[in-house]
Amino acid sequence: MKTPAQIEQMHVTGRFVGEVLEQLTASARVGVDLLDLEQQARDLIRDRGATSCYWDYSPSFGRGPFRNVVCTSVNDAALHGLPHAYRLRDGDVLSLDLAVSIDGWVADSAVTVVVGTASEDDAHLVRTTEAALAAAIDAAVPGGRMGDVSAAIEAVATAAGYGVNAEFGGHGLGRTMHEDPHVSNRGRAGRGLRLKPGLTLALEPWLMTGTDQLVVDPDGWTLRSADGSRASHSEHTIAITEEGTVVLTRRASEVG
Ligand code: MG
Ligand code: MG
């Protein structure tokens, strides 16, 4: 549990993460290489005196250590996309996921955009993932239950006809990128941990259009949809406070 002063420090980091994601999405045009976006993120992080939470990250599932500061997941890549030499094409679905620490306090956020012209299906997928995140944030209120958050994500996904894979989901964070509790993207309302002021969470629905199964790319990191269908990922870091829920990584261009 975090004090209001600690949450304010996480908000400083969160604003920066939001700014970097804004700049990267503005750069993500047709013909731009994923490695250029990685370099841009590195420069912004270095200039701010921030520290990437991804650099040297060696989780059980990846071929570690990770030597990048941003995850770039294109089209059928859902999560943990390893930046590589690839020039973005018209209609690509690109998700950018970023976690950094400033003065020892972490924020984690992801956004998905369609490069150039979006197909109707892809626009719907991205909108639905954003709606699932918004529903999760609305459900994460003081006095609520963790199951309310999970159920809110699942309900939006299911209503849109997408399956939900619960292998990877949200998480607590603060001094480090991954802390307890786990936030499943599937669950039952009214169950689970009681949500109290001081709790800081990364909420991160991610959806795939054709399957709920993942396969690991030969690169050892990138998780792709098993059937090659497209994927989208939206993430914000939030804090539950006495005054309600605050989105710490809100981007300037976002409404609400
Ligand atoms: Mg993330
Ligand atoms: Mg996360």
Coordinates of N, CA and C and ligand atoms in Angstrom, one line a residue:
M1 N 0.8 -1.2 0.0 CA 0.0 0.0 0.0 C 0.9 1.3 0.0
K2 N 0.5 2.2 -0.8 CA 1.3 3.4 -0.9 C 0.6 4.6 -0.2
T3 N 1.5 5.5 0.3 CA 1.0 6.8 0.9 C 0.6 7.7 -0.3
P4 N -0.2 8.8 0.0 CA -0.5 9.8 -1.0 C 0.8 10.4 -1.6
A5 N 1.8 10.6 -0.8 CA 3.1 11.2 -1.3 C 3.7 10.2 -2.3
Q6 N 3.7 8.9 -2.0 CA 4.3 7.9 -2.9 C 3.5 7.8 -4.2
I7 N 2.2 7.9 -4.0 CA 1.3 7.9 -5.2 C 1.6 9.1 -6.1
E8 N 1.9 10.2 -5.5 CA 2.2 11.4 -6.3 C 3.6 11.2 -7.0
Q9 N 4.5 10.5 -6.4 CA 5.8 10.2 -7.1 C 5.5 9.3 -8.3
M10 N 4.6 8.3 -8.1 CA 4.3 7.4 -9.2 C 3.6 8.2 -10.3
H11 N 2.8 9.2 -9.9 CA 2.2 10.0 -10.9 C 3.2 10.8 -11.8
V12 N 4.2 11.3 -11.1 CA 5.3 11.9 -11.9 C 5.8 11.0 -13.0
T13 N 6.1 9.8 -12.6 CA 6.6 8.8 -13.5 C 5.5 8.5 -14.6
G14 N 4.3 8.4 -14.1 CA 3.2 8.0 -15.0 C 3.0 9.1 -16.1
R15 N 3.1 10.4 -15.7 CA 3.0 11.4 -16.7 C 4.0 11.3 -17.8
F16 N 5.3 11.0 -17.3 CA 6.4 10.8 -18.3 C 6.1 9.6 -19.2
V17 N 5.7 8.5 -18.7 CA 5.4 7.4 -19.5 C 4.3 7.7 -20.6
G18 N 3.3 8.5 -20.1 CA 2.2 8.9 -21.1 C 2.8 9.8 -22.2
E19 N 3.7 10.7 -21.8 CA 4.3 11.6 -22.8 C 5.2 10.8 -23.8
V20 N 5.9 9.8 -23.3 CA 6.7 9.0 -24.2 C 5.9 8.3 -25.2
L21 N 4.8 7.7 -24.7 CA 3.9 6.9 -25.6 C 3.2 7.8 -26.6
E22 N 2.9 9.1 -26.2 CA 2.4 10.1 -27.1 C 3.4 10.3 -28.3
Q23 N 4.6 10.5 -27.9 CA 5.6 10.8 -28.9 C 5.9 9.6 -29.8
L24 N 5.9 8.4 -29.2 CA 6.2 7.2 -30.0 C 5.0 7.0 -31.0
T25 N 3.8 7.2 -30.5 CA 2.6 6.9 -31.4 C 2.6 8.0 -32.5
A26 N 3.0 9.2 -32.2 CA 3.1 10.2 -33.3 C 4.1 9.9 -34.3
S27 N 5.2 9.2 -33.9 CA 6.3 8.8 -34.8 C 5.9 7.6 -35.6
A28 N 5.0 6.8 -35.2 CA 4.7 5.5 -35.8 C 3.9 5.6 -37.1
R29 N 4.7 6.0 -38.1 CA 4.0 6.2 -39.4 C 4.5 5.1 -40.4
V30 N 3.8 5.0 -41.5 CA 4.2 4.1 -42.5 C 5.7 4.3 -42.9
G31 N 6.5 3.3 -42.9 CA 7.9 3.4 -43.3 C 8.9 3.5 -42.1
V32 N 8.3 3.8 -41.0 CA 9.2 4.0 -39.8 C 9.6 2.6 -39.2
D33 N 10.8 2.4 -38.9 CA 11.3 1.1 -38.4 C 11.1 1.0 -36.9
L34 N 10.7 -0.2 -36.4 CA 10.5 -0.4 -35.0 C 11.8 -0.1 -34.2
L35 N 13.0 -0.2 -34.8 CA 14.2 0.1 -34.1 C 14.4 1.6 -33.9
D36 N 13.8 2.4 -34.8 CA 13.8 3.8 -34.7 C 12.9 4.2 -33.5
L37 N 11.8 3.5 -33.3 CA 10.9 3.8 -32.1 C 11.7 3.4 -30.8
E38 N 12.3 2.3 -30.8 CA 13.1 1.9 -29.7 C 14.2 2.9 -29.3
Q39 N 14.9 3.4 -30.4 CA 15.9 4.4 -30.1 C 15.3 5.7 -29.6
Q40 N 14.2 6.1 -30.1 CA 13.5 7.3 -29.7 C 13.2 7.2 -28.2
A41 N 12.7 6.0 -27.8 CA 12.3 5.8 -26.4 C 13.5 5.8 -25.5
R42 N 14.6 5.2 -26.0 CA 15.9 5.2 -25.2 C 16.3 6.7 -25.0
D43 N 16.3 7.5 -26.0 CA 16.8 8.9 -25.9 C 15.9 9.6 -24.9
L44 N 14.6 9.5 -25.0 CA 13.7 10.2 -24.1 C 13.9 9.8 -22.6
I45 N 14.1 8.5 -22.4 CA 14.3 7.9 -21.1 C 15.6 8.4 -20.5
R46 N 16.7 8.4 -21.4 CA 18.0 8.9 -20.9 C 17.9 10.4 -20.6
D47 N 17.3 11.2 -21.5 CA 17.3 12.6 -21.2 C 16.5 13.0 -20.0
R48 N 15.5 12.2 -19.6 CA 14.7 12.5 -18.4 C 15.4 12.0 -17.1
G49 N 16.5 11.2 -17.3 CA 17.1 10.6 -16.1 C 16.3 9.4 -15.5
A50 N 15.4 8.8 -16.4 CA 14.6 7.7 -15.9 C 15.3 6.4 -16.2
T51 N 14.8 5.3 -15.7 CA 15.4 4.0 -15.8 C 14.3 3.1 -16.4
S52 N 14.7 2.3 -17.5 CA 13.8 1.4 -18.1 C 13.6 0.2 -17.1
C53 N 12.4 -0.3 -16.9 CA 12.2 -1.5 -16.2 C 12.4 -2.7 -17.0
Y54 N 12.5 -2.6 -18.4 CA 12.6 -3.7 -19.2 C 14.0 -4.1 -19.5
W55 N 14.9 -3.2 -19.4 CA 16.3 -3.5 -19.7 C 16.9 -4.5 -18.7
D56 N 17.4 -5.6 -19.2 CA 17.9 -6.7 -18.4 C 16.9 -7.5 -17.7
Y57 N 15.6 -7.2 -18.1 CA 14.5 -8.0 -17.5 C 14.6 -9.5 -17.9
S58 N 14.6 -10.4 -17.0 CA 14.8 -11.8 -17.3 C 13.7 -12.7 -16.6
P59 N 12.4 -12.5 -17.1 CA 11.4 -13.3 -16.5 C 11.5 -14.8 -16.9
S60 N 10.7 -15.6 -16.2 CA 10.7 -17.1 -16.5 C 10.3 -17.4 -17.9
F61 N 9.5 -16.6 -18.5 CA 8.9 -16.9 -19.8 C 9.8 -16.4 -21.0
G62 N 10.7 -15.5 -20.8 CA 11.4 -14.9 -21.9 C 12.8 -15.5 -22.0
R63 N 13.4 -15.3 -23.2 CA 14.8 -15.6 -23.4 C 15.6 -14.5 -23.0
G64 N 15.9 -14.4 -21.7 CA 16.5 -13.1 -21.2 C 18.0 -13.1 -21.3
P65 N 18.5 -11.9 -20.9 CA 17.8 -10.7 -20.5 C 17.3 -9.9 -21.7
F66 N 16.3 -9.1 -21.5 CA 15.7 -8.2 -22.5 C 16.6 -7.0 -22.7
R67 N 17.0 -6.7 -23.9 CA 17.9 -5.5 -24.1 C 17.2 -4.4 -24.9
N68 N 16.0 -4.1 -24.5 CA 15.3 -3.0 -25.1 C 14.5 -2.3 -24.1
V69 N 13.9 -1.1 -24.4 CA 13.2 -0.3 -23.4 C 11.7 -0.3 -23.7
V70 N 11.3 -0.8 -24.9 CA 9.9 -0.7 -25.3 C 9.6 -2.1 -25.9
C71 N 8.3 -2.5 -25.7 CA 7.8 -3.7 -26.4 C 7.0 -3.2 -27.6
T72 N 7.3 -3.7 -28.8 CA 6.6 -3.3 -30.0 C 6.0 -4.6 -30.6
S73 N 4.7 -4.7 -30.5 CA 3.9 -5.9 -30.9 C 3.1 -5.5 -32.1
V74 N 3.4 -6.1 -33.3 CA 2.8 -5.7 -34.5 C 1.8 -6.9 -35.0
N75 N 0.6 -6.5 -35.3 CA -0.4 -7.4 -35.9 C -0.7 -8.6 -35.0
D76 N -0.2 -9.8 -35.4 CA -0.6 -11.0 -34.6 C 0.3 -11.0 -33.3
A77 N 1.2 -10.2 -33.1 CA 2.0 -10.1 -31.9 C 1.1 -9.4 -30.8
A78 N 0.9 -10.1 -29.7 CA 0.0 -9.6 -28.7 C 0.7 -8.9 -27.6
L79 N 1.8 -9.5 -27.1 CA 2.5 -9.0 -25.9 C 4.0 -9.3 -26.1
H80 N 4.8 -8.4 -25.4 CA 6.3 -8.6 -25.3 C 7.0 -8.6 -26.6
G81 N 6.4 -7.9 -27.6 CA 7.0 -7.8 -28.9 C 8.4 -7.3 -28.9
L82 N 9.4 -8.1 -29.4 CA 10.8 -7.7 -29.4 C 11.0 -6.7 -30.5
P83 N 11.5 -5.5 -30.2 CA 11.8 -4.6 -31.3 C 12.9 -5.2 -32.3
H84 N 12.6 -5.1 -33.6 CA 13.5 -5.7 -34.6 C 13.4 -4.8 -35.8
A85 N 14.3 -5.1 -36.8 CA 14.3 -4.3 -38.0 C 13.0 -4.6 -38.8
Y86 N 12.1 -3.7 -38.8 CA 10.8 -3.9 -39.5 C 10.2 -2.5 -39.8
R87 N 10.0 -2.2 -41.0 CA 9.4 -1.0 -41.4 C 7.8 -1.1 -41.3
L88 N 7.2 -0.2 -40.6 CA 5.7 -0.2 -40.5 C 5.1 0.0 -41.8
R89 N 4.0 -0.8 -42.0 CA 3.2 -0.7 -43.3 C 1.8 -0.2 -43.0
D90 N 1.2 0.3 -44.1 CA -0.1 0.8 -43.9 C -1.1 -0.2 -43.4
G91 N -1.8 0.1 -42.3 CA -2.8 -0.8 -41.7 C -2.2 -1.7 -40.6
D92 N -0.9 -1.6 -40.3 CA -0.4 -2.4 -39.2 C -1.0 -2.0 -37.9
V93 N -1.3 -3.0 -37.1 CA -1.7 -2.8 -35.7 C -0.5 -2.8 -34.8
L94 N -0.1 -1.7 -34.2 CA 1.1 -1.6 -33.4 C 0.8 -1.3 -32.0
S95 N 1.2 -2.2 -31.1 CA 1.1 -1.9 -29.6 C 2.5 -1.6 -29.1
L96 N 2.5 -0.5 -28.3 CA 3.7 -0.1 -27.6 C 3.5 -0.2 -26.1
D97 N 4.4 -0.8 -25.4 CA 4.3 -1.1 -24.0 C 5.6 -0.6 -23.3
L98 N 5.4 0.2 -22.3 CA 6.6 0.9 -21.7 C 6.5 0.9 -20.2
A99 N 7.5 0.6 -19.5 CA 7.5 0.8 -18.0 C 8.9 1.4 -17.7
V100 N 8.8 2.5 -16.9 CA 10.1 3.1 -16.4 C 10.0 3.4 -15.0
S101 N 11.1 3.7 -14.4 CA 11.2 4.2 -13.0 C 11.8 5.5 -13.0
I102 N 11.3 6.4 -12.1 CA 11.9 7.7 -11.9 C 12.0 7.9 -10.4
D103 N 13.2 8.2 -9.9 CA 13.4 8.3 -8.4 C 12.9 7.1 -7.7
G104 N 13.0 5.9 -8.3 CA 12.6 4.6 -7.7 C 11.2 4.3 -7.7
W105 N 10.4 5.1 -8.5 CA 8.9 4.8 -8.6 C 8.5 4.5 -10.0
V106 N 7.8 3.4 -10.1 CA 7.5 2.8 -11.5 C 6.1 3.2 -12.0
A107 N 6.0 3.3 -13.3 CA 4.7 3.4 -14.0 C 4.8 2.5 -15.2
D108 N 3.7 2.0 -15.7 CA 3.6 1.0 -16.7 C 2.4 1.3 -17.6
S109 N 2.5 1.4 -18.9 CA 1.4 1.7 -19.7 C 1.6 1.2 -21.1
A110 N 0.5 0.9 -21.8 CA 0.6 0.4 -23.2 C -0.5 1.0 -24.0
V111 N -0.3 1.2 -25.3 CA -1.3 1.8 -26.2 C -1.2 1.1 -27.5
T112 N -2.3 0.9 -28.2 CA -2.3 0.3 -29.5 C -2.8 1.3 -30.5
V113 N -2.2 1.4 -31.6 CA -2.6 2.3 -32.7 C -2.6 1.5 -34.0
V114 N -3.4 2.0 -35.0 CA -3.3 1.4 -36.3 C -2.5 2.4 -37.1
V115 N -1.5 2.0 -37.8 CA -0.6 2.8 -38.6 C -1.3 3.1 -40.0
G116 N -1.4 4.3 -40.3 CA -2.1 4.6 -41.6 C -3.6 4.4 -41.6
T117 N -4.0 3.6 -42.5 CA -5.5 3.4 -42.7 C -5.9 2.1 -41.9
A118 N -6.9 2.3 -41.0 CA -7.4 1.2 -40.2 C -8.5 0.5 -40.9
S119 N -8.5 -0.9 -40.9 CA -9.6 -1.6 -41.4 C -10.7 -1.5 -40.3
E120 N -11.9 -1.8 -40.7 CA -13.0 -1.7 -39.7 C -12.8 -2.7 -38.5
D121 N -12.4 -3.9 -38.9 CA -12.1 -4.9 -37.9 C -11.1 -4.5 -36.9
D122 N -10.0 -3.9 -37.4 CA -8.9 -3.5 -36.5 C -9.3 -2.4 -35.6
A123 N -10.0 -1.4 -36.2 CA -10.5 -0.3 -35.4 C -11.4 -0.8 -34.3
H124 N -12.2 -1.7 -34.6 CA -13.1 -2.3 -33.6 C -12.4 -3.0 -32.5
L125 N -11.3 -3.8 -32.9 CA -10.5 -4.5 -31.9 C -9.8 -3.5 -30.9
V126 N -9.3 -2.4 -31.5 CA -8.5 -1.5 -30.7 C -9.5 -0.7 -29.7
R127 N -10.7 -0.3 -30.3 CA -11.7 0.4 -29.5 C -12.2 -0.5 -28.4
T128 N -12.4 -1.8 -28.7 CA -12.9 -2.7 -27.6 C -11.9 -2.9 -26.5
T129 N -10.6 -3.0 -26.9 CA -9.6 -3.1 -25.8 C -9.5 -1.9 -25.0
E130 N -9.7 -0.7 -25.6 CA -9.7 0.6 -24.8 C -11.0 0.6 -23.9
A131 N -12.1 0.1 -24.5 CA -13.3 0.1 -23.7 C -13.2 -0.9 -22.5
A132 N -12.5 -2.0 -22.7 CA -12.3 -2.9 -21.6 C -11.4 -2.3 -20.5
L133 N -10.4 -1.5 -20.9 CA -9.6 -0.8 -19.9 C -10.4 0.2 -19.2
A134 N -11.2 1.0 -19.9 CA -12.0 2.0 -19.3 C -13.0 1.4 -18.3
A135 N -13.6 0.2 -18.6 CA -14.5 -0.5 -17.7 C -13.8 -1.0 -16.5
A136 N -12.5 -1.5 -16.7 CA -11.7 -1.9 -15.6 C -11.4 -0.8 -14.6
I137 N -11.1 0.4 -15.2 CA -10.8 1.5 -14.3 C -12.0 2.0 -13.6
D138 N -13.2 2.0 -14.2 CA -14.4 2.3 -13.6 C -14.8 1.4 -12.4
A139 N -14.4 0.1 -12.6 CA -14.7 -0.9 -11.6 C -13.7 -0.9 -10.4
A140 N -12.6 -0.3 -10.6 CA -11.5 -0.3 -9.6 C -11.7 0.9 -8.6
V141 N -12.7 0.7 -7.8 CA -13.1 1.8 -6.8 C -12.8 1.4 -5.4
P142 N -12.6 2.3 -4.5 CA -12.4 2.0 -3.1 C -13.6 1.2 -2.6
G143 N -13.4 0.1 -1.9 CA -14.5 -0.7 -1.4 C -14.9 -1.8 -2.3
G144 N -14.5 -1.7 -3.6 CA -14.8 -2.8 -4.6 C -14.0 -4.0 -4.4
R145 N -14.1 -5.0 -5.3 CA -13.3 -6.2 -5.2 C -12.5 -6.4 -6.5
M146 N -11.4 -7.1 -6.4 CA -10.6 -7.3 -7.6 C -11.4 -8.0 -8.6
G147 N -12.3 -8.9 -8.2 CA -13.1 -9.7 -9.2 C -14.0 -8.7 -10.0
D148 N -14.4 -7.6 -9.5 CA -15.2 -6.6 -10.2 C -14.4 -6.1 -11.4
V149 N -13.1 -5.9 -11.2 CA -12.2 -5.4 -12.3 C -12.0 -6.5 -13.4
S150 N -11.7 -7.7 -12.9 CA -11.6 -8.8 -13.9 C -12.9 -9.0 -14.7
A151 N -14.0 -9.0 -14.0 CA -15.3 -9.3 -14.6 C -15.6 -8.2 -15.6
A152 N -15.2 -6.9 -15.3 CA -15.5 -5.8 -16.2 C -14.8 -6.0 -17.5
I153 N -13.5 -6.4 -17.5 CA -12.7 -6.6 -18.7 C -13.3 -7.8 -19.5
E154 N -13.6 -8.9 -18.8 CA -14.2 -10.0 -19.5 C -15.5 -9.7 -20.2
A155 N -16.3 -8.9 -19.5 CA -17.7 -8.6 -20.0 C -17.6 -7.8 -21.3
V156 N -16.7 -6.8 -21.4 CA -16.5 -6.0 -22.6 C -16.0 -6.9 -23.7
A157 N -15.0 -7.7 -23.4 CA -14.5 -8.6 -24.5 C -15.5 -9.6 -25.0
T158 N -16.2 -10.2 -24.1 CA -17.2 -11.2 -24.5 C -18.3 -10.6 -25.3
A159 N -18.8 -9.5 -24.9 CA -19.9 -8.8 -25.6 C -19.4 -8.5 -27.0
A160 N -18.1 -8.2 -27.2 CA -17.7 -7.9 -28.6 C -17.3 -9.2 -29.4
G161 N -17.4 -10.3 -28.7 CA -17.2 -11.6 -29.4 C -15.7 -12.1 -29.4
Y162 N -14.9 -11.5 -28.5 CA -13.6 -11.9 -28.3 C -13.4 -12.8 -27.1
G163 N -12.6 -13.9 -27.3 CA -12.2 -14.7 -26.1 C -11.2 -13.9 -25.2
V164 N -11.0 -14.4 -24.0 CA -10.0 -13.8 -23.1 C -9.1 -14.8 -22.6
N165 N -7.8 -14.5 -22.9 CA -6.7 -15.4 -22.3 C -6.3 -14.8 -21.0
A166 N -6.3 -15.6 -20.0 CA -6.0 -15.1 -18.6 C -4.6 -15.5 -18.2
E167 N -3.8 -15.9 -19.1 CA -2.4 -16.2 -18.7 C -1.6 -15.0 -18.3
F168 N -1.8 -13.9 -19.0 CA -1.1 -12.7 -18.6 C -2.2 -11.6 -18.3
G169 N -1.9 -10.8 -17.3 CA -2.9 -9.8 -16.9 C -2.2 -8.7 -16.2
G170 N -3.0 -7.9 -15.4 CA -2.5 -6.8 -14.7 C -1.8 -7.2 -13.4
H171 N -1.3 -6.2 -12.7 CA -0.4 -6.5 -11.5 C -0.3 -5.3 -10.6
G172 N 0.0 -5.5 -9.4 CA 0.5 -4.4 -8.6 C 1.8 -3.9 -9.0
L173 N 2.2 -2.7 -8.7 CA 3.5 -2.1 -9.0 C 3.8 -0.9 -8.1
G174 N 5.0 -0.5 -8.1 CA 5.4 0.6 -7.2 C 6.9 0.8 -7.2
R175 N 7.6 0.1 -6.3 CA 9.0 0.2 -6.3 C 9.6 -0.7 -7.4
T176 N 8.8 -1.7 -7.8 CA 9.2 -2.6 -8.9 C 8.0 -2.7 -9.9
M177 N 8.3 -3.3 -11.1 CA 7.3 -3.3 -12.1 C 6.2 -4.3 -11.8
H178 N 6.6 -5.4 -11.2 CA 5.6 -6.5 -10.9 C 5.5 -6.7 -9.4
E179 N 4.4 -6.4 -8.8 CA 4.2 -6.7 -7.4 C 2.8 -7.4 -7.2
D180 N 2.6 -7.9 -6.1 CA 1.2 -8.5 -5.8 C 0.3 -7.3 -5.7
P181 N -1.0 -7.5 -6.0 CA -1.6 -8.7 -6.5 C -1.7 -8.8 -8.0
H182 N -2.0 -10.1 -8.4 CA -2.2 -10.3 -9.9 C -3.7 -9.8 -10.2
V183 N -3.8 -9.2 -11.4 CA -5.2 -8.8 -11.8 C -5.6 -9.6 -13.0
S184 N -6.4 -10.6 -12.8 CA -6.8 -11.4 -14.0 C -7.7 -10.7 -14.9
N185 N -7.6 -11.0 -16.2 CA -8.5 -10.4 -17.2 C -9.8 -11.2 -17.3
R186 N -10.0 -12.2 -16.4 CA -11.2 -12.9 -16.4 C -11.6 -13.1 -14.9
G187 N -12.8 -13.0 -14.5 CA -13.2 -13.2 -13.1 C -14.6 -13.0 -12.8
R188 N -14.9 -13.1 -11.5 CA -16.3 -13.0 -11.1 C -16.4 -11.8 -10.2
A189 N -17.4 -10.9 -10.5 CA -17.7 -9.7 -9.7 C -18.0 -10.1 -8.2
G190 N -17.6 -9.3 -7.3 CA -17.9 -9.5 -5.9 C -16.9 -10.5 -5.2
R191 N -16.0 -11.0 -6.0 CA -15.0 -11.9 -5.4 C -13.6 -11.3 -5.3
G192 N -12.8 -11.9 -4.5 CA -11.4 -11.5 -4.5 C -11.0 -10.3 -3.5
L193 N -9.8 -9.9 -3.7 CA -9.3 -8.9 -2.8 C -10.1 -7.6 -2.7
R194 N -10.3 -7.1 -1.5 CA -11.0 -5.8 -1.3 C -10.1 -4.7 -1.7
L195 N -10.6 -3.8 -2.6 CA -9.8 -2.6 -3.1 C -9.8 -1.5 -2.1
K196 N -8.6 -1.1 -1.7 CA -8.5 -0.1 -0.6 C -7.6 1.1 -1.1
P197 N -7.9 2.3 -0.6 CA -7.0 3.4 -0.9 C -5.5 3.0 -0.6
G198 N -4.6 3.4 -1.5 CA -3.2 3.0 -1.3 C -2.8 1.9 -2.3
L199 N -3.7 1.3 -2.9 CA -3.4 0.2 -3.8 C -3.1 0.8 -5.2
T200 N -2.0 0.4 -5.7 CA -1.6 0.9 -7.1 C -1.5 -0.3 -8.0
L201 N -2.1 -0.2 -9.2 CA -2.3 -1.4 -10.1 C -2.0 -1.0 -11.5
A202 N -1.5 -1.9 -12.3 CA -1.5 -1.8 -13.7 C -2.6 -2.7 -14.2
L203 N -3.5 -2.1 -14.9 CA -4.6 -2.8 -15.5 C -4.3 -3.0 -17.0
E204 N -4.4 -4.2 -17.6 CA -4.0 -4.3 -18.9 C -4.8 -5.4 -19.7
P205 N -6.0 -5.1 -20.2 CA -6.6 -6.0 -21.1 C -5.9 -6.1 -22.4
W206 N -5.8 -7.3 -22.9 CA -5.3 -7.5 -24.3 C -6.2 -8.6 -24.9
L207 N -6.5 -8.3 -26.2 CA -7.5 -9.2 -26.9 C -6.9 -9.6 -28.3
M208 N -7.4 -10.8 -28.7 CA -7.1 -11.3 -30.0 C -8.4 -11.6 -30.7
T209 N -8.5 -11.4 -32.0 CA -9.8 -11.5 -32.7 C -10.2 -12.9 -32.9
G210 N -9.3 -13.9 -33.1 CA -9.7 -15.2 -33.6 C -9.5 -16.3 -32.7
T211 N -8.8 -16.1 -31.6 CA -8.4 -17.2 -30.7 C -8.1 -16.7 -29.3
D212 N -8.0 -17.5 -28.3 CA -7.5 -17.1 -27.0 C -6.2 -17.8 -26.7
Q213 N -5.6 -18.4 -27.7 CA -4.3 -19.1 -27.5 C -3.1 -18.4 -28.1
L214 N -2.0 -18.5 -27.3 CA -0.8 -17.8 -27.7 C 0.3 -18.8 -28.2
V215 N 1.2 -18.3 -29.0 CA 2.4 -19.1 -29.3 C 3.6 -18.2 -29.1
V216 N 4.7 -18.7 -28.8 CA 6.0 -17.9 -28.6 C 6.7 -17.9 -29.9
D217 N 7.1 -16.7 -30.3 CA 7.8 -16.5 -31.6 C 9.2 -17.1 -31.4
P218 N 9.9 -17.5 -32.5 CA 11.2 -18.0 -32.4 C 12.2 -17.0 -31.8
D219 N 11.9 -15.7 -31.7 CA 12.8 -14.7 -31.0 C 12.8 -14.9 -29.5
G220 N 12.0 -15.8 -29.0 CA 12.0 -16.1 -27.6 C 11.3 -15.2 -26.7
W221 N 10.7 -14.1 -27.2 CA 10.0 -13.1 -26.4 C 8.6 -12.8 -26.9
T222 N 8.5 -12.6 -28.2 CA 7.2 -12.1 -28.7 C 6.1 -13.2 -28.6
L223 N 5.0 -12.8 -28.0 CA 3.8 -13.8 -27.9 C 2.8 -13.4 -29.0
R224 N 2.5 -14.4 -29.8 CA 1.6 -14.2 -31.0 C 0.4 -15.0 -30.8
S225 N -0.7 -14.5 -31.5 CA -1.9 -15.3 -31.5 C -1.6 -16.6 -32.2
A226 N -2.2 -17.7 -31.7 CA -1.9 -19.0 -32.3 C -2.4 -19.1 -33.7
D227 N -3.4 -18.3 -34.1 CA -4.0 -18.5 -35.5 C -3.6 -17.3 -36.4
G228 N -2.7 -16.5 -35.9 CA -2.3 -15.3 -36.8 C -3.3 -14.2 -36.8
S229 N -4.3 -14.3 -36.0 CA -5.3 -13.1 -36.0 C -4.7 -12.0 -35.2
R230 N -5.3 -10.8 -35.3 CA -4.7 -9.6 -34.8 C -4.9 -9.4 -33.3
A231 N -4.1 -8.7 -32.7 CA -4.1 -8.5 -31.2 C -4.0 -7.0 -30.9
S232 N -4.5 -6.7 -29.7 CA -4.5 -5.3 -29.2 C -4.3 -5.3 -27.7
H233 N -3.6 -4.3 -27.2 CA -3.3 -4.3 -25.8 C -3.4 -2.8 -25.3
S234 N -4.1 -2.6 -24.2 CA -4.2 -1.3 -23.6 C -3.9 -1.4 -22.1
E235 N -3.1 -0.5 -21.6 CA -2.7 -0.6 -20.2 C -2.5 0.8 -19.6
H236 N -3.0 0.9 -18.3 CA -2.8 2.1 -17.5 C -2.4 1.7 -16.1
T237 N -1.6 2.5 -15.5 CA -1.3 2.4 -14.1 C -2.3 3.3 -13.3
I238 N -2.9 2.8 -12.3 CA -3.9 3.5 -11.6 C -3.6 3.5 -10.1
A239 N -4.1 4.4 -9.3 CA -4.0 4.4 -7.9 C -5.4 4.6 -7.3
I240 N -5.7 3.7 -6.3 CA -7.0 3.9 -5.6 C -6.7 4.8 -4.4
T241 N -7.5 5.9 -4.3 CA -7.2 6.8 -3.3 C -8.5 7.1 -2.5
E242 N -8.4 7.8 -1.4 CA -9.6 8.1 -0.6 C -10.6 8.9 -1.5
E243 N -10.1 9.7 -2.4 CA -10.9 10.5 -3.3 C -11.4 9.8 -4.5
G244 N -11.1 8.6 -4.7 CA -11.5 7.8 -5.9 C -10.2 7.3 -6.6
T245 N -10.4 6.9 -7.9 CA -9.3 6.3 -8.6 C -8.7 7.3 -9.6
V246 N -7.4 7.3 -9.6 CA -6.6 8.2 -10.4 C -5.8 7.4 -11.4
V247 N -5.9 7.8 -12.7 CA -5.1 7.2 -13.7 C -3.8 7.9 -13.8
L248 N -2.7 7.2 -13.4 CA -1.4 7.9 -13.3 C -0.7 8.0 -14.6
T249 N -1.1 7.2 -15.6 CA -0.4 7.3 -16.9 C -1.3 7.9 -18.0
R250 N -2.3 8.6 -17.7 CA -3.2 9.2 -18.7 C -2.4 10.1 -19.6
R251 N -2.7 9.9 -20.9 CA -2.0 10.7 -21.9 C -2.8 12.0 -22.2
A252 N -2.1 13.0 -22.6 CA -2.7 14.3 -22.8 C -3.8 14.2 -23.9
S253 N -3.6 13.4 -24.9 CA -4.6 13.3 -26.0 C -5.8 12.5 -25.7
E254 N -5.8 11.8 -24.5 CA -6.9 11.0 -24.1 C -8.0 11.8 -23.6
V255 N -9.3 11.5 -23.9 CA -10.4 12.2 -23.3 C -10.8 11.5 -22.0
G256 N -11.4 12.2 -21.1 CA -11.9 11.6 -19.8 C -10.9 11.5 -18.7
Ligands
MG1 MG 3.2 -2.8 -19.6
MG2 MG 2.1 -4.3 -17.0

